CSV table of C-alpha atoms and ligand atoms in Angstrom, one decimal:
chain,number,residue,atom,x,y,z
A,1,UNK,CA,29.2,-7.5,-2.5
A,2,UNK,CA,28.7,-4.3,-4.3
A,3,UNK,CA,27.1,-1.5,-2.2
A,4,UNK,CA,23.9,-0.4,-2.7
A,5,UNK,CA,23.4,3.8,-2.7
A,6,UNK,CA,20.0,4.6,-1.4
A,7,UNK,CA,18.1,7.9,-0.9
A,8,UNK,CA,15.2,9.3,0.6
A,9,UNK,CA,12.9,11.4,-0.5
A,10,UNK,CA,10.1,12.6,1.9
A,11,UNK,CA,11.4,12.7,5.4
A,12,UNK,CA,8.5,11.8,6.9
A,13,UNK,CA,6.8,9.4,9.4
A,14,UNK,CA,6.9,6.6,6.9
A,15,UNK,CA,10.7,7.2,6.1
A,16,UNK,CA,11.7,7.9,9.7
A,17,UNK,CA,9.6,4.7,11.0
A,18,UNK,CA,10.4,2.1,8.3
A,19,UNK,CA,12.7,2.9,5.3
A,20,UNK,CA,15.5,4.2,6.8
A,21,UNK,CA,16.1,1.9,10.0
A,22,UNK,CA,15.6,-1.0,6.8
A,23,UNK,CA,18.3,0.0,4.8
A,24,UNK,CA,20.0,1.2,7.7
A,25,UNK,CA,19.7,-2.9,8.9
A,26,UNK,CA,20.4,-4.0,5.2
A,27,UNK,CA,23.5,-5.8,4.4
A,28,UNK,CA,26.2,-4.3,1.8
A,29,UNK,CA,23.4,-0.8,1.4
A,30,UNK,CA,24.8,3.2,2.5
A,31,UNK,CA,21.7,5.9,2.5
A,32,UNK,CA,23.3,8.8,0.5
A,33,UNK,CA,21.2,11.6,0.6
A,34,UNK,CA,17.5,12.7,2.1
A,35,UNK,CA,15.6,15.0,1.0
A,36,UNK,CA,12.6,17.1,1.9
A,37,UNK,CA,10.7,20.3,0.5
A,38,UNK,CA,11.1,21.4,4.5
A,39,UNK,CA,15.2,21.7,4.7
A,40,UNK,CA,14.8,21.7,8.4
A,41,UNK,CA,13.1,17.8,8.7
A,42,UNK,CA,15.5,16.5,5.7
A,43,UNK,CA,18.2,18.2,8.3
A,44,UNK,CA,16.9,16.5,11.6
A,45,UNK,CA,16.5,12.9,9.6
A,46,UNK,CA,19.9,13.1,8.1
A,47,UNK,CA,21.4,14.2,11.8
A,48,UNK,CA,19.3,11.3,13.2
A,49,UNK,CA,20.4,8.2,10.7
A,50,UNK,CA,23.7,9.5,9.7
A,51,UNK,CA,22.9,10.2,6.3
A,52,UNK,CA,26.1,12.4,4.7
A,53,UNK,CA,23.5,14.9,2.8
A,54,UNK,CA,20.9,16.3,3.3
A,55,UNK,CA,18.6,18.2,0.2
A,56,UNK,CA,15.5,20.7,-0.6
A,57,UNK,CA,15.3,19.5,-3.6
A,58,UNK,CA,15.3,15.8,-4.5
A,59,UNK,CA,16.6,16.3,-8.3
A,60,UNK,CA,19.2,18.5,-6.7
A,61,UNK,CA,20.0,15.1,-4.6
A,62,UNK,CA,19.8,12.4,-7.9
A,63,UNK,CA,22.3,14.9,-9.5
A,64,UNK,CA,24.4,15.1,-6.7
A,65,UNK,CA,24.4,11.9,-4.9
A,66,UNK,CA,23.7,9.3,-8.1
A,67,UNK,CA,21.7,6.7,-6.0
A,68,UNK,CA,21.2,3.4,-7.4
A,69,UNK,CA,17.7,3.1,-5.3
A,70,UNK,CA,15.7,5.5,-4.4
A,71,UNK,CA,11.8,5.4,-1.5
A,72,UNK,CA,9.8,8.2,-2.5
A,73,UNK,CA,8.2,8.5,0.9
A,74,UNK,CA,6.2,11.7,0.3
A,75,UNK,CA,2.4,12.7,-0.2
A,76,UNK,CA,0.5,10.3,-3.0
A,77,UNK,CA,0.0,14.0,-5.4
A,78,UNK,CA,3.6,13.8,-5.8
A,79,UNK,CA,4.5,10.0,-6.1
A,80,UNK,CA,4.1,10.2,-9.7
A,81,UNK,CA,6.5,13.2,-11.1
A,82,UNK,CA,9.0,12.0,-8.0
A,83,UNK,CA,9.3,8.6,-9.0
A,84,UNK,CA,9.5,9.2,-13.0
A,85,UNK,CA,12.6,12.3,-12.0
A,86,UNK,CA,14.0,9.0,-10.2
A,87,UNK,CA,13.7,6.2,-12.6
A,88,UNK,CA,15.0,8.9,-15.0
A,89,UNK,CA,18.0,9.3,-13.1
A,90,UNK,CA,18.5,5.7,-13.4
A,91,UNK,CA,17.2,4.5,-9.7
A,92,UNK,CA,15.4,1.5,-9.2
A,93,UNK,CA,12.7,3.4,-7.4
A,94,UNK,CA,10.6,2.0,-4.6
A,95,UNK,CA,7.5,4.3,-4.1
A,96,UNK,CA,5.1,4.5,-1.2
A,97,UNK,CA,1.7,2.9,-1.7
A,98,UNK,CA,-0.8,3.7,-3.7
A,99,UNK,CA,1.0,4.1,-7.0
A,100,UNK,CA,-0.6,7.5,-8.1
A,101,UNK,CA,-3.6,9.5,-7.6
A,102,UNK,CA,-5.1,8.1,-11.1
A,103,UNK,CA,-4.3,5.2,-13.6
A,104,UNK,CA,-2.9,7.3,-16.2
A,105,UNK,CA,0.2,8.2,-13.4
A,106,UNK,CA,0.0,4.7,-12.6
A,107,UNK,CA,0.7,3.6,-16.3
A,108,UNK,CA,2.8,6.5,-16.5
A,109,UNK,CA,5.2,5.6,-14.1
A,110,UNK,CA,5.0,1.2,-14.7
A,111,UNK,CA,5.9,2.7,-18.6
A,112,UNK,CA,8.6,4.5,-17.7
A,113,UNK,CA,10.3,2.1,-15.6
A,114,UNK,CA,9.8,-0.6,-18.4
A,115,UNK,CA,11.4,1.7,-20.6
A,116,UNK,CA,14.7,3.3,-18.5
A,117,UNK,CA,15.1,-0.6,-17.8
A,118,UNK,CA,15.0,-0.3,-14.0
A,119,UNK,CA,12.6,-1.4,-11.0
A,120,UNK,CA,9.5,-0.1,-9.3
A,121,UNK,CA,7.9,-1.6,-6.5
A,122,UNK,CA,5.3,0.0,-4.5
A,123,UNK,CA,5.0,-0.5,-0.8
A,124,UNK,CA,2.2,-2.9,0.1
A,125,UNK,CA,4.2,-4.3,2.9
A,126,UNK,CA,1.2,-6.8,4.0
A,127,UNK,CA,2.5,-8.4,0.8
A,128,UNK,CA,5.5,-9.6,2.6
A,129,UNK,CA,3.5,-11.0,5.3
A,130,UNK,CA,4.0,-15.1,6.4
A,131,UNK,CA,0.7,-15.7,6.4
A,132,UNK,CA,0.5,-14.2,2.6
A,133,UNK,CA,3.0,-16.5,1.8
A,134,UNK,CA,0.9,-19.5,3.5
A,135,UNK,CA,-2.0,-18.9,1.5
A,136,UNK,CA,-1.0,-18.3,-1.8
A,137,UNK,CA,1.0,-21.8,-1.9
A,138,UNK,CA,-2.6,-23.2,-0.9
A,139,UNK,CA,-4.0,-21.5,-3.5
A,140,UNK,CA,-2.0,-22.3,-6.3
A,141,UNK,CA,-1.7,-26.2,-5.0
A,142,UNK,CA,-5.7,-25.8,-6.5
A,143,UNK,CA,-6.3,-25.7,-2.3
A,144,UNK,CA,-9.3,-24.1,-1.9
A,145,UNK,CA,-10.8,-24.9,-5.5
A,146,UNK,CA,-12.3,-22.3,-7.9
A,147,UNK,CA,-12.6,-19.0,-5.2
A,148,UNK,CA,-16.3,-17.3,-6.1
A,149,UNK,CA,-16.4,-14.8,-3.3
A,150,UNK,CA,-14.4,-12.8,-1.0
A,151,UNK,CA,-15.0,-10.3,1.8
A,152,UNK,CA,-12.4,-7.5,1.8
A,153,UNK,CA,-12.0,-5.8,4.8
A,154,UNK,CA,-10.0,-3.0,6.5
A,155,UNK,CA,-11.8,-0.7,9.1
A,156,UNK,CA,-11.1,1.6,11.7
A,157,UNK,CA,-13.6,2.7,13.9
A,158,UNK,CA,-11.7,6.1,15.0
A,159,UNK,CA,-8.4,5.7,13.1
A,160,UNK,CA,-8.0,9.1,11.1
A,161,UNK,CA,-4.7,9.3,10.6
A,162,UNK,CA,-4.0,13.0,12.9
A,163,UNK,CA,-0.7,13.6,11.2
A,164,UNK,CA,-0.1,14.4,7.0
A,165,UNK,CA,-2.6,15.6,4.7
A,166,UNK,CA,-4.4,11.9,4.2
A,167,UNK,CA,-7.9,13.8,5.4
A,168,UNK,CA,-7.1,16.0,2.4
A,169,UNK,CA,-8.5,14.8,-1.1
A,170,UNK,CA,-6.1,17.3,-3.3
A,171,UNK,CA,-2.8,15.5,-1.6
A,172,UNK,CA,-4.1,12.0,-1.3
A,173,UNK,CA,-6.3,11.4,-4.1
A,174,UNK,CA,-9.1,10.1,-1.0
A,175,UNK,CA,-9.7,8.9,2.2
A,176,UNK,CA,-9.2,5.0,3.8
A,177,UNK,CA,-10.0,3.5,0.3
A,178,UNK,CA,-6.5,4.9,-1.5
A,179,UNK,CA,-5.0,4.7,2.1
A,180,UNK,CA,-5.8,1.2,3.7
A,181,UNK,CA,-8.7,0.0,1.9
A,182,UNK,CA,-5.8,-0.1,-1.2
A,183,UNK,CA,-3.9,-2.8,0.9
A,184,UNK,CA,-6.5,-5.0,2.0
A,185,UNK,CA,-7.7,-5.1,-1.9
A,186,UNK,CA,-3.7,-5.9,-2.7
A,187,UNK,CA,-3.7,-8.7,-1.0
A,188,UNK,CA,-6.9,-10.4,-2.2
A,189,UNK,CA,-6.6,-9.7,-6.0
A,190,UNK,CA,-2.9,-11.2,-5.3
A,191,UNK,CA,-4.4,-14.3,-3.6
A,192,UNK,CA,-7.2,-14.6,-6.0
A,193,UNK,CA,-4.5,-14.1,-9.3
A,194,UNK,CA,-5.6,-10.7,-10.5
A,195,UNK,CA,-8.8,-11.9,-12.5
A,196,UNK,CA,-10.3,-9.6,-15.1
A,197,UNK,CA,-12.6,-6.6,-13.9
A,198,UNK,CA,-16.2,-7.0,-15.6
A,199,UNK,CA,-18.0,-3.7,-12.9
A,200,UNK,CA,-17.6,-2.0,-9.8
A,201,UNK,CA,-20.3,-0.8,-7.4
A,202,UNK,CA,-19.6,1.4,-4.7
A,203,UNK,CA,-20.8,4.0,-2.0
A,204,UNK,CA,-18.9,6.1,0.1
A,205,UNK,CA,-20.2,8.4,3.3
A,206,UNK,CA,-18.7,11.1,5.0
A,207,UNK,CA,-20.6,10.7,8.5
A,208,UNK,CA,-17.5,11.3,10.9
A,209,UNK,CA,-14.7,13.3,9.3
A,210,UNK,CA,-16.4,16.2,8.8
A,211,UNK,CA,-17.8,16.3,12.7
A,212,UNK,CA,-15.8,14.4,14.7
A,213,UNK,CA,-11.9,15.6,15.2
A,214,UNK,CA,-10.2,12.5,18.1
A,215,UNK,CA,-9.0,9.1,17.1
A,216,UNK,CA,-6.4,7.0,18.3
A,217,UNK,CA,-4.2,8.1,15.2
A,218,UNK,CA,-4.3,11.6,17.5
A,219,UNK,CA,-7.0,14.6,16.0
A,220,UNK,CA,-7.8,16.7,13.0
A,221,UNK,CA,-9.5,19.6,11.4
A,222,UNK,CA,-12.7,18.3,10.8
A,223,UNK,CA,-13.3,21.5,8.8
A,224,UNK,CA,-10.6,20.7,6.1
A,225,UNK,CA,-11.7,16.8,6.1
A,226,UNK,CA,-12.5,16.4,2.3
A,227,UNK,CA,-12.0,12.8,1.9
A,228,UNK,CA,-14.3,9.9,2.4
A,229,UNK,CA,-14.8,8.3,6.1
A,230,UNK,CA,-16.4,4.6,4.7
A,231,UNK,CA,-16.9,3.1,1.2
A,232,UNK,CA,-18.3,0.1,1.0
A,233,UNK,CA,-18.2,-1.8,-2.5
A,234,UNK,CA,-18.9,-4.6,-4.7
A,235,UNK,CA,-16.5,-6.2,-7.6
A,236,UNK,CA,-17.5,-8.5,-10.1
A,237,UNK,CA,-15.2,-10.2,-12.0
A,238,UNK,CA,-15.4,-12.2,-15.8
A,239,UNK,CA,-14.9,-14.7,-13.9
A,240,UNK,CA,-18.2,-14.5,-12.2
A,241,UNK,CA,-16.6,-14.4,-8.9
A,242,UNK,CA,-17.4,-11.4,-6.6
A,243,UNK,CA,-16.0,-9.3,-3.8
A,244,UNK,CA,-17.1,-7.6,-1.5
A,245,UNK,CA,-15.0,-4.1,0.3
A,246,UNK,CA,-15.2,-2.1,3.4
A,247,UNK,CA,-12.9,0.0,4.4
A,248,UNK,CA,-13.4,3.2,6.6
A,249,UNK,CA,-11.0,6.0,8.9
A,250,UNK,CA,-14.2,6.0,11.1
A,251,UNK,CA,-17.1,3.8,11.5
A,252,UNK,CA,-19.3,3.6,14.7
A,253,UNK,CA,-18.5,-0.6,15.2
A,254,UNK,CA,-17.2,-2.9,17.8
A,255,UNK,CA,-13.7,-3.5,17.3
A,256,UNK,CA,-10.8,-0.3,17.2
A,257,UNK,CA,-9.7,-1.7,13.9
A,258,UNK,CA,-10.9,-4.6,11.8
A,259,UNK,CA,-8.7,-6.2,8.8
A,260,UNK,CA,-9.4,-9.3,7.1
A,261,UNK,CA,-9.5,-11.0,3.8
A,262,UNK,CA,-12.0,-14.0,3.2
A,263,UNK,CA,-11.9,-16.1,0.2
A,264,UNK,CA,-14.7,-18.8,-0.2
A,265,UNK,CA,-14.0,-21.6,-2.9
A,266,UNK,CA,-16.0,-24.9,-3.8
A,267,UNK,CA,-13.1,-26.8,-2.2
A,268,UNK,CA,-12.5,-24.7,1.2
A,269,UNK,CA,-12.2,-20.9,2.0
A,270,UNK,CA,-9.7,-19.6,4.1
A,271,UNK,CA,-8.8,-15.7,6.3
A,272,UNK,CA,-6.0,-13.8,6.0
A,273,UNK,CA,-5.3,-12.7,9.4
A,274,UNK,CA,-4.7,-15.2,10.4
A,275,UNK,CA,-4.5,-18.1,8.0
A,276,UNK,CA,-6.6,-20.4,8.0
A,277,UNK,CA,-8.6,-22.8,5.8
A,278,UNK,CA,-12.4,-24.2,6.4
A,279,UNK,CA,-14.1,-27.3,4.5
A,280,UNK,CA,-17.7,-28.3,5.5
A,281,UNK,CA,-16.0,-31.9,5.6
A,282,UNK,CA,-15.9,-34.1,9.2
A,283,UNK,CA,-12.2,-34.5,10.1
A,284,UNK,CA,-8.6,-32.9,10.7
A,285,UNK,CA,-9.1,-30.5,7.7
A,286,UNK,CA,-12.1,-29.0,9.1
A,287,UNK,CA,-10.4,-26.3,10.9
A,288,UNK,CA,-7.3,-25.4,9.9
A,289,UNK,CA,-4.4,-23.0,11.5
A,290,UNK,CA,-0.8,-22.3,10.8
A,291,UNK,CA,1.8,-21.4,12.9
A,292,UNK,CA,2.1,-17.6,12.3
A,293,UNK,CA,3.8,-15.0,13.4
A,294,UNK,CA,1.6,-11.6,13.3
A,295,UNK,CA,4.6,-9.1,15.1
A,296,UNK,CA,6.9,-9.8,11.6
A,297,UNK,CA,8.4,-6.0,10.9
A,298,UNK,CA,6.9,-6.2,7.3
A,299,UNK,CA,7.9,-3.1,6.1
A,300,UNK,CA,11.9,-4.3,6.9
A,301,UNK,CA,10.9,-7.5,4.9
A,302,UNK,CA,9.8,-5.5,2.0
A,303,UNK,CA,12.8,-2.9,1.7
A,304,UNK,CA,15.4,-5.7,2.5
A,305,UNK,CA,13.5,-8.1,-0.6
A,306,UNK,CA,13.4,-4.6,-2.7
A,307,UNK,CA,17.1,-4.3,-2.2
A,308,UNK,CA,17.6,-8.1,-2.9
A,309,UNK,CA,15.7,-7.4,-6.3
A,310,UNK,CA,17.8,-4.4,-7.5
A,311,UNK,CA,21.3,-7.1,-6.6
A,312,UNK,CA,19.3,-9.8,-9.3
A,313,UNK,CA,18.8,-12.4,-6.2
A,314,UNK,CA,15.0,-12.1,-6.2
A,315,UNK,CA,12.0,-11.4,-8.6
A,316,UNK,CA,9.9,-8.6,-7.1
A,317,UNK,CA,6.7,-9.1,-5.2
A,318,UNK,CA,5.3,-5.7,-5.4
A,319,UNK,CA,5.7,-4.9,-9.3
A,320,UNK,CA,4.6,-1.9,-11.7
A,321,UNK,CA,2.0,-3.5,-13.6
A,322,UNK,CA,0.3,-5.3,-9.9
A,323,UNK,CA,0.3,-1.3,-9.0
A,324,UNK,CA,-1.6,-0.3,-12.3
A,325,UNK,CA,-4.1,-3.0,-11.5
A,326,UNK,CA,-4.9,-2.2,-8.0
A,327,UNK,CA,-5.1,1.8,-8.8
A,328,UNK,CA,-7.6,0.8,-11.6
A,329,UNK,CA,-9.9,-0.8,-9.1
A,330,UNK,CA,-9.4,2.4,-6.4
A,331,UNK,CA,-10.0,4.3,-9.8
A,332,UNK,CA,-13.6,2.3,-10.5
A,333,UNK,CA,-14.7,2.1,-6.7
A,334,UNK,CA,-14.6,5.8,-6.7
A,335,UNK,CA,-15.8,6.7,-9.9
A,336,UNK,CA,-19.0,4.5,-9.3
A,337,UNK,CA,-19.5,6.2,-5.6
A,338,UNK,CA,-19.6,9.6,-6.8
A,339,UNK,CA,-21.8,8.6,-9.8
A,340,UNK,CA,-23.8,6.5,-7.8
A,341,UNK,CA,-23.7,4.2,-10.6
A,342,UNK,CA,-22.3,0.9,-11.9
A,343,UNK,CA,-18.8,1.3,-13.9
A,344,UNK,CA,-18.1,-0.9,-16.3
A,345,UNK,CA,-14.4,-1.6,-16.7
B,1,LIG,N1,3.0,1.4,3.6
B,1,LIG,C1,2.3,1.9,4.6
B,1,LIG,O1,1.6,1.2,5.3
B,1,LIG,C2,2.3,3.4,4.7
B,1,LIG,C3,2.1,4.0,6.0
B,1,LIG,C4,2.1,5.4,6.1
B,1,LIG,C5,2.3,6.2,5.0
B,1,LIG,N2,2.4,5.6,3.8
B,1,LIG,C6,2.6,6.4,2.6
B,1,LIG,O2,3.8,7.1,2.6
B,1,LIG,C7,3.6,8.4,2.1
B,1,LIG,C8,4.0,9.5,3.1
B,1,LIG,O3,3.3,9.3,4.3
B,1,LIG,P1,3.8,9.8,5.7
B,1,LIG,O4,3.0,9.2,6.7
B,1,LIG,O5,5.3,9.6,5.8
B,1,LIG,O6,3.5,11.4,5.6
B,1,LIG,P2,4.2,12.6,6.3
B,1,LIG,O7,3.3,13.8,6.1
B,1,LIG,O8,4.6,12.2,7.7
B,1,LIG,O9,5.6,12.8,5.4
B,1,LIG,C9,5.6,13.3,4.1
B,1,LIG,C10,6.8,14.1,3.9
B,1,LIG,O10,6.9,14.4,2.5
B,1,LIG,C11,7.4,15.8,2.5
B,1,LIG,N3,7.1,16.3,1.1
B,1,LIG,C12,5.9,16.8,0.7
B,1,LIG,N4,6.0,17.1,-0.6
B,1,LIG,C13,7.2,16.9,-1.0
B,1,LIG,C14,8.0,17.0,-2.2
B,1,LIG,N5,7.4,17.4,-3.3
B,1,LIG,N6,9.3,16.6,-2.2
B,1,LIG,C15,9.9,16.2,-1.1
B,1,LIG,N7,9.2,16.0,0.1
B,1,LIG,C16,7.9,16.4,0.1
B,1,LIG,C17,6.7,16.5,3.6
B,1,LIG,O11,7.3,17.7,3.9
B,1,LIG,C18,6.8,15.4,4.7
B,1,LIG,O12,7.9,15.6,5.5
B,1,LIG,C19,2.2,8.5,1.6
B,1,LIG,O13,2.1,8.2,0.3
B,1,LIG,C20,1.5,7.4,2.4
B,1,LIG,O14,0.3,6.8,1.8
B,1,LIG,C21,2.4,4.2,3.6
């Protein structure tokens, strides 16, 4: 088996946590080089995983190190000139979710790839999920009929994340919808096979942020909070179905954190989290569970399946042109809750 260069770039909590100890755990795969704009926590990751090299400068590291995959694990206002340098430099190129802080980076980079011939994926690890996997084969066994609705959910009640610039609209292009809200909305339009957008309603609020400063993702400035606390939305499709999003950072509700997806069909409808499938019928298939396992370390299952996809052995899950249509969506959602206005797509 060939090996498989990696590199880092963004020595973050999201590289330190879960890209590194994956490849690290990856068969036939050596990490090459990190790299960080702050030498000193490139330094302390490379000391920490063993990585050879260690960079301020991440083109200074493609040049040098000649990766054949690259994470770009850094803040989304930098996702898209990272990842094109990358592909350029003839990585496959796995980038953080959301693609890009707008569709036009989002096309930018899915172009790009097409055209230097090399792979991008974006990390929507939930994709990699069991219970994914479970519902889709349902679904596309014609298992839960035509789907009409679905309730999209992912909410936090106090969950602003105290670490970062995600509470800081500039770096992060928003708030939960282009943090979490962006995976929950994955996972459906996956599951419900990326139907055609006909308009977007949305609201967003900013209730919390801006007064509050303690979560259980630790505190922040509530005076540089410039991002969205809630957004709450509606989707129509040309199909006629609908769907329905809420996603917040913080939310005065019940529960410390709330994620499902719900998909209602004329045959049955089914959750996410975990799977299951409902029918109005008498009988076995009235109420029905699988065996699941909710602890799966997705974000190993996704880099190891990522690395499997650069070798040829797999198709990828997470591709390019998935990532355009997801960060068209984000796009429309926000667009129609600062107008306060339908958008047509
Ligand atoms: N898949 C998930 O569930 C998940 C979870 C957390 C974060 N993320 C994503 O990962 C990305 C990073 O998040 P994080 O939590 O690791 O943030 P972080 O702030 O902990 O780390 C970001 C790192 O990038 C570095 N950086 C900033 N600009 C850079 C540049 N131009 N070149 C190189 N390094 C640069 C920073 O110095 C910092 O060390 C974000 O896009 C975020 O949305 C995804």
């Amino acid at each position: 088996m060939d090996i498989i260069r990696a590199a880092v770039i963004g020595a973050g909590q999201i590289a330190r946590v879960s890209h590194l100890p994956a490849y690290r755990s990856a068969e036939g795969v050596q990490v090459v080089g990190v790299s960080d704009v702050r030498p000193e926590s490139a330094r302390k990751l490379a000391e920490d995983f063993s990585i050879p090299a260690y960079f301020d400068d991440h083109r200074k590291m493609l040049e040098q190190c000649r990766p054949d995959v690259v994470s770009v694990c850094v803040p989304n206002r930098f996702h898209h000139a990272i990842t094109l340098d990358a592909l350029r430099a003839g990585a496959h190129v796995l980038c953080e979710k959301p693609p890009a802080m707008n569709v036009g980076e989002a096309e930018e980079m899915a172009q790009t790839a097409r055209a230097q011939g090399r792979l991008l994926s974006y990390g929507f690890h939930l994709r990699h999920g069991e219970n994914v996997r479970i519902l889709k084969d349902i679904i596309d066994r014609g298992g839960l009929g035509r789907i009409y609705a679905a309730d999209v959910q992912w909410l936090r009640r106090r969950g602003v994340p105290g670490w970062g610039v995600f509470t800081d609209k500039s770096m992060q292009g928003g708030g939960p919808l282009i943090d979490i809200g962006a995976h929950a909305l994955d996972l459906a339009v996956y599951l419900m096979g990326y139907p055609e957008v006909d308009y977007v309603c949305a609201d967003m609020f900013n209730a919390i942020g801006t007064t509050g400063r303690n979560g259980f993702f630790g505190s922040w400035d509530p005076e540089r909070y410039t991002v969205e606390d809630a957004l709450f939305g509606q989707i129509r499709f040309r199909t006629g179905a609908v769907m329905k999003l809420s996603t917040s950072f913080a939310l005065n509700m019940k529960e410390k954190d709330r994620r499902q997806v719900t998909l209602y069909g004329d045959k049955k409808g089914a959750d996410l989290f975990p799977p299951a499938v409902y029918s109005g019928d008498d009988g076995p298939a009235w109420n029905q569970t699988y065996p699941f396992e909710p602890a799966e370390d997705l974000h190993t299952k996704e880099i190891h399946a990522f690395v499997a996809a650069c070798r040829g052995e797999r198709d990828l899950l997470v591709t390019a042109e998935q990532g355009v249509y997801v960060q068209k969506l984000i796009a429309a959602l926000y667009a129609s809750a600062e107008s306060k206005k339908p958008v047509f797509c």
